[in-house]
Coordinates of C-alpha atoms in Angstrom, one line a residue:
X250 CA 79.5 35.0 -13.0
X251 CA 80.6 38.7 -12.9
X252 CA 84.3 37.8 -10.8
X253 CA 84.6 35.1 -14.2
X254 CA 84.1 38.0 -16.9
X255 CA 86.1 40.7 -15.3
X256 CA 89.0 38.5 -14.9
X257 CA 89.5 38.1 -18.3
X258 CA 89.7 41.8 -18.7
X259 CA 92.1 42.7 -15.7
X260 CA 94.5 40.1 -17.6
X261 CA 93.8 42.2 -20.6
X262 CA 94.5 45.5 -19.2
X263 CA 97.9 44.1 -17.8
X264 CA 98.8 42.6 -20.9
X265 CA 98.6 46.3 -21.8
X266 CA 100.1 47.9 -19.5
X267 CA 103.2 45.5 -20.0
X268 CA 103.3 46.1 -23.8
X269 CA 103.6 49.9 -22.7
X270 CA 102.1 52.5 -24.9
X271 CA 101.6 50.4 -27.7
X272 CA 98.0 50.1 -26.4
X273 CA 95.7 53.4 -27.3
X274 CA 93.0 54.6 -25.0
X275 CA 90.7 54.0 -27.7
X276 CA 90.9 50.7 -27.6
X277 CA 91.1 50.8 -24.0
X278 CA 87.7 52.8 -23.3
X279 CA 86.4 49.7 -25.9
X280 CA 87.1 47.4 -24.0
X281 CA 85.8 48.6 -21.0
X282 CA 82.4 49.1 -22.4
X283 CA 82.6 46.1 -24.3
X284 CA 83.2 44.6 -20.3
X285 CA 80.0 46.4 -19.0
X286 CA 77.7 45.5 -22.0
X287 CA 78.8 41.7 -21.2
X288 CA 78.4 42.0 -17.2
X289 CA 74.8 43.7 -17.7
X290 CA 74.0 40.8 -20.1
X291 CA 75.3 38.4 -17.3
X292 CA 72.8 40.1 -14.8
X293 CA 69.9 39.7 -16.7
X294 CA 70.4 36.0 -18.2
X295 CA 70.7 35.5 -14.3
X296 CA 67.6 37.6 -13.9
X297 CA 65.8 35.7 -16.6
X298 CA 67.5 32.3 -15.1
X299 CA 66.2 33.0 -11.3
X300 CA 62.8 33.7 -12.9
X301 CA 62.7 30.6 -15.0
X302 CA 63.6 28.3 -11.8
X303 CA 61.0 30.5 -10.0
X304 CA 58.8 29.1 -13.0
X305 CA 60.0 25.7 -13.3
X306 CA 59.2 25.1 -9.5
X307 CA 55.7 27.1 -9.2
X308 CA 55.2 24.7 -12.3
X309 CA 56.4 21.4 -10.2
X310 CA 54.0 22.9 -7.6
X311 CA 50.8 22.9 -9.9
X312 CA 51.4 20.1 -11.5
X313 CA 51.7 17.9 -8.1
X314 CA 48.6 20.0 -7.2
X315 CA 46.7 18.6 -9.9
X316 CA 48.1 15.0 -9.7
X317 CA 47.0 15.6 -6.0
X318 CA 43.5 16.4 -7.3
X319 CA 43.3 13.7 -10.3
X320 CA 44.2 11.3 -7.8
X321 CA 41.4 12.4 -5.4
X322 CA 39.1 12.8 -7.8
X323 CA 39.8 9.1 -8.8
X324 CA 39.1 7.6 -5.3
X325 CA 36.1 9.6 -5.0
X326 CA 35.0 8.6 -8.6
X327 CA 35.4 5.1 -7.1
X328 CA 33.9 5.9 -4.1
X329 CA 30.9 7.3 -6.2
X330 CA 30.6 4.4 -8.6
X331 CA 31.1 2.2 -5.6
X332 CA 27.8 3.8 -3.9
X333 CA 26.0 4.2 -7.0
X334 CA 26.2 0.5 -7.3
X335 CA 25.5 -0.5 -4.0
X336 CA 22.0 2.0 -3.9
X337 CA 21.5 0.1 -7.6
X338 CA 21.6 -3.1 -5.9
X339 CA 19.6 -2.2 -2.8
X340 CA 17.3 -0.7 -5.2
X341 CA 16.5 -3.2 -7.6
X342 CA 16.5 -5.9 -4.9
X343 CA 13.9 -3.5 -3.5
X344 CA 12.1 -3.4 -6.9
X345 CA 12.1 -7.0 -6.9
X346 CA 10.6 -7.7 -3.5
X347 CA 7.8 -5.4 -4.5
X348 CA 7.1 -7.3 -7.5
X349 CA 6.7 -10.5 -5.8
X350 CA 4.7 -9.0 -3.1
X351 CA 2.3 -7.3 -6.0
X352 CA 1.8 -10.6 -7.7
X353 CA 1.2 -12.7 -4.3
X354 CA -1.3 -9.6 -3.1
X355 CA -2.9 -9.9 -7.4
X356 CA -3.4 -14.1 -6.4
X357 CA -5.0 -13.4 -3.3
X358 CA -6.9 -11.2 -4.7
X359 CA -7.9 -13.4 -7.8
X360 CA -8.7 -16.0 -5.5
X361 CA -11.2 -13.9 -3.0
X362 CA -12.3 -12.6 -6.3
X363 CA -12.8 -16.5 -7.1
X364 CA -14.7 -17.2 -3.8
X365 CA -16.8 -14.5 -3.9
X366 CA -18.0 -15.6 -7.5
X367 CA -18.9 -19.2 -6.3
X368 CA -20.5 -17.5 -3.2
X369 CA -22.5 -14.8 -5.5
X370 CA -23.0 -18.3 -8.0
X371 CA -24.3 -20.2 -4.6
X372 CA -26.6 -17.4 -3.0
X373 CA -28.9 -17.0 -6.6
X374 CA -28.8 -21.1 -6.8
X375 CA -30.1 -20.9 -3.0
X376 CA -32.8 -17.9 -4.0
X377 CA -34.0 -20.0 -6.5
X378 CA -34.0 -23.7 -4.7
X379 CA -35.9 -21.5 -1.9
X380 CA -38.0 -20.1 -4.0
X381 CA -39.3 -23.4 -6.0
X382 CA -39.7 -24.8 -2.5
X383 CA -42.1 -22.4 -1.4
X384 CA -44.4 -21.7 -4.8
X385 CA -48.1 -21.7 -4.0
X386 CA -47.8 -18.8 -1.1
X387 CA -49.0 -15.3 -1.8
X388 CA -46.5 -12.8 -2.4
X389 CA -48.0 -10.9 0.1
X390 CA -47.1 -13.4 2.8
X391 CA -44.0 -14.9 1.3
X392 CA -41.3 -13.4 -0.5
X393 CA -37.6 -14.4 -1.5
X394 CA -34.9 -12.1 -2.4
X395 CA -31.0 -11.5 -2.3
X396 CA -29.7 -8.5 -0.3
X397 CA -26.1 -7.6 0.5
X398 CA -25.2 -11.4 -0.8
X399 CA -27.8 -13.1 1.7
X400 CA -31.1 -14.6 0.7
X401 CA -34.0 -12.8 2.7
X402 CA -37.0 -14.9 3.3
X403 CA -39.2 -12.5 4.9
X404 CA -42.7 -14.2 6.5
X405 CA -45.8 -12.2 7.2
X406 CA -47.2 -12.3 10.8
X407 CA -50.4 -12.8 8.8
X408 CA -48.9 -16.0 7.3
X409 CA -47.3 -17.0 10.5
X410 CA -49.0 -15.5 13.5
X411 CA -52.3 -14.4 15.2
X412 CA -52.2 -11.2 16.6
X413 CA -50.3 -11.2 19.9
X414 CA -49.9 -14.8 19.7
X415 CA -46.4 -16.5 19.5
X416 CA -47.8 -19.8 18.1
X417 CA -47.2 -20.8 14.4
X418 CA -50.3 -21.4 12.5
X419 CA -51.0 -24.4 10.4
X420 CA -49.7 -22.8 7.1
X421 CA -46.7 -21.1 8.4
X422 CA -45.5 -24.6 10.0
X423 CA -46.1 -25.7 6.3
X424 CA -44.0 -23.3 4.5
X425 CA -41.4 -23.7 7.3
X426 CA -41.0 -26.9 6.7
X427 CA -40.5 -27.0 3.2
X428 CA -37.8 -24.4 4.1
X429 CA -36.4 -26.6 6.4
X430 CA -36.1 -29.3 4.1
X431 CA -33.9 -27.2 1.4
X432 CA -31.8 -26.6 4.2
X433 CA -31.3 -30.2 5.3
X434 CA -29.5 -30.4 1.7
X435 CA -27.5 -27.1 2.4
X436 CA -25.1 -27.4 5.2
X437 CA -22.7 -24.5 4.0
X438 CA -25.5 -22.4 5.1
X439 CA -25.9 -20.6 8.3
X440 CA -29.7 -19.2 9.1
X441 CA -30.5 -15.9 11.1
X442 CA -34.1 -15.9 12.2
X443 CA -35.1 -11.9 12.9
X444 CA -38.6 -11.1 14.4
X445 CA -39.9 -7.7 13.8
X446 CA -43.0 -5.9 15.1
X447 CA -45.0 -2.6 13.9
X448 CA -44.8 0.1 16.4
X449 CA -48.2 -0.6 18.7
X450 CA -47.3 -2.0 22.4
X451 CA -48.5 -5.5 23.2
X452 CA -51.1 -5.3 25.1
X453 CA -50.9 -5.1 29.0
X454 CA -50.9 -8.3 30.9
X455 CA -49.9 -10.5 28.0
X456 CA -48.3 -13.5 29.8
X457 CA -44.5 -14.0 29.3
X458 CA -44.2 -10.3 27.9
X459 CA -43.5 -7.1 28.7
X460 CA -42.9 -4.9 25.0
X461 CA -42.3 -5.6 21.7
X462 CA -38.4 -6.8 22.2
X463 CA -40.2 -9.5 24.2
X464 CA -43.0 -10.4 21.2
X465 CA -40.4 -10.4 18.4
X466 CA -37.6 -12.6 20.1
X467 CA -40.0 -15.4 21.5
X468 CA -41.9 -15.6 18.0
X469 CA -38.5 -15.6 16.1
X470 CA -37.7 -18.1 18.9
X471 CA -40.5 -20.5 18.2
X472 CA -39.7 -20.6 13.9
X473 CA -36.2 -21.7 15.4
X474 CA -37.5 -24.7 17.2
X475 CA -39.8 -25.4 14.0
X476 CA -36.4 -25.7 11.9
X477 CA -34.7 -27.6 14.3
X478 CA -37.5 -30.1 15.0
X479 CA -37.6 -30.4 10.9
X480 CA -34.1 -31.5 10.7
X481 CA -31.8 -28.0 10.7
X482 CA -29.0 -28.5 12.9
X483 CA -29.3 -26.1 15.9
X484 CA -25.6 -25.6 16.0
X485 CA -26.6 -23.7 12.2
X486 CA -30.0 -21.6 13.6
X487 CA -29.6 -18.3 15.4
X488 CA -32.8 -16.7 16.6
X489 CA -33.2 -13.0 17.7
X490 CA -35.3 -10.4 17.9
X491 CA -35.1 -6.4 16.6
X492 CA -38.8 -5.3 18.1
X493 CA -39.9 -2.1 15.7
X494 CA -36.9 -1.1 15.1
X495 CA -35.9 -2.1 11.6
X496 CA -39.0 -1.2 10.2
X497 CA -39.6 -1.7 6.5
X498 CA -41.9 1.7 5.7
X499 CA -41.5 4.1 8.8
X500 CA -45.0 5.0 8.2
X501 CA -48.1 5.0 11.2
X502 CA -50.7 3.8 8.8
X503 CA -52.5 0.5 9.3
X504 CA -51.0 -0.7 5.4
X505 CA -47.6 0.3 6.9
X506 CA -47.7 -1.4 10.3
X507 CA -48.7 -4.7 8.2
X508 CA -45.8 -4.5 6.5
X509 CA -43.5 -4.0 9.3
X510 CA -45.1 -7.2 11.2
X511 CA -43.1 -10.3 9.8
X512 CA -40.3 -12.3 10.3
X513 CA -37.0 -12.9 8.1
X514 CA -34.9 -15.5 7.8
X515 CA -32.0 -14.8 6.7
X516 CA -29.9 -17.8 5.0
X517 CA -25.5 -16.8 4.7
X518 CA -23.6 -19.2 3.0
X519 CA -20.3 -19.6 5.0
X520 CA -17.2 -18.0 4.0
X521 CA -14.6 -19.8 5.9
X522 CA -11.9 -19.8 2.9
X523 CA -12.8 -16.4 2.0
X524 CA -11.9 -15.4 5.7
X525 CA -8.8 -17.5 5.7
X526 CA -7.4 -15.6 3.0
X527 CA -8.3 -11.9 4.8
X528 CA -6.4 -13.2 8.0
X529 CA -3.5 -14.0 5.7
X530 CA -3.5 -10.8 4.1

């Protein structure tokens, strides 16, 4: 740029020197100023030019950094969206497999809850059958209850046995009967016969014994064959014995020790569909 402004002077000054001294040096010092003012100008729209391309392209640079960026921020905007929705769908599936699960566990539940009703329903109708079946005994000798969703019908020796004897007297084959006879018409029900004993050794020498596991099994063992004889299907009887252990008052004292002699039978209705439903579960 500078060679294209000087030339035009050079041809200036020439043009002078050919006109001679017609030219002053005025006019001559003029121009040459008027020549630097015009090449220092040059140098600094060429400054100002250099630093505007300098600009133009740190510019370019940025702005292909950020459409680097916007573009990568775009994939991983779809990348994110793209998860967000997957994790939304592996959620909500999630959500719905708990729902179902929660409303089959709530039926199963409502049905056991169903079962157990009929059975609670069935236990108090067998307390009561029992009980109508066996008026006229003394409630000392004979009484019938529900425990833990069983019907108890607990027997005193004194009803049932003489002392040391496994034989079932006259009036305890009665009420035994009768018993048997409600159970004929209840085959859902399974029966438990438990002999208990107070805490005083049988005798020594007592045939066919040795201690009180001994008494409380065979007499237990003998109301079974009663049952049976009277029509209760053996497969339904279970006889067994718990000697003193299960006493009902832990006391030594001859009231005590009455209490504690007796037998129970204990009548369960079966739960078959109740259990069917806990071995699904």
């Amino acid at each position: 740029m500078k060679k294209n402004l000087i030339t035009p002077v050079l041809s200036a000054v020439l043009a002078m020197g050919l006109l001679g001294s017609c030219v002053s040096t005025k006019k001559y010092e003029a121009a040459l100023a008027e020549n630097r003012s015009l090449v220092v100008l040059q140098d600094e729209l060429n400054r100002q030019k250099a630093e505007l391309e300098s600009e133009r392209a740190r510019l370019q640079q940025d702005k292909e950094r950020l459409n680097q960026e916007k573009a990568e921020l775009e994939k991983d905007k779809a990348s994110t969206e793209a998860s967000l929705r997957t994790n939304l769908n592996t959620k909500s599936q999630q959500v719905d497999k708990l729902s179902a699960d929660l409303q089959a566990r709530e039926a199963r539940l409502q049905e056991m809850q169903r079962i157990l009703d009929q059975k609670d329903k069935a236990v108090n109708n067998l307390r009561q059958i029992v009980s109508n079946a066996l008026l006229g005994f003394k409630a000392s000798d004979l009484t019938v209850d529900v425990r833990n969703g069983k019907v108890y019908v607990s027997l005193s020796n004194q009803l049932l046995f003489k002392s040391g004897s496994t034989k079932v007297d006259a009036q305890g084959q009665e009420a035994l009967k009768k018993l048997a006879n409600v159970l004929q018409n209840q085959p859902d029900v399974n029966v438990l016969v438990e002999g208990h004993t107070d805490d005083v050794p049988v005798a020594r020498g007592t045939a066919g014994m040795q201690d009180n596991w001994d008494l409380s099994v065979l007499r237990a063992t003998e109301i079974t064959r009663i049952l049976t004889d009277a029509g209760v299907a053996p497969q339904r009887v279970t006889p067994s014995g718990r000697s003193k252990y299960v006493p009902v008052d832990p006391a030594t004292t001859a009231e005590a020790r009455q209490k504690n002699r007796r037998t129970e039978i204990i009548l369960t209705p079966k739960l078959d569909e109740l259990f069917q439903i806990l071995e699904q579960n």
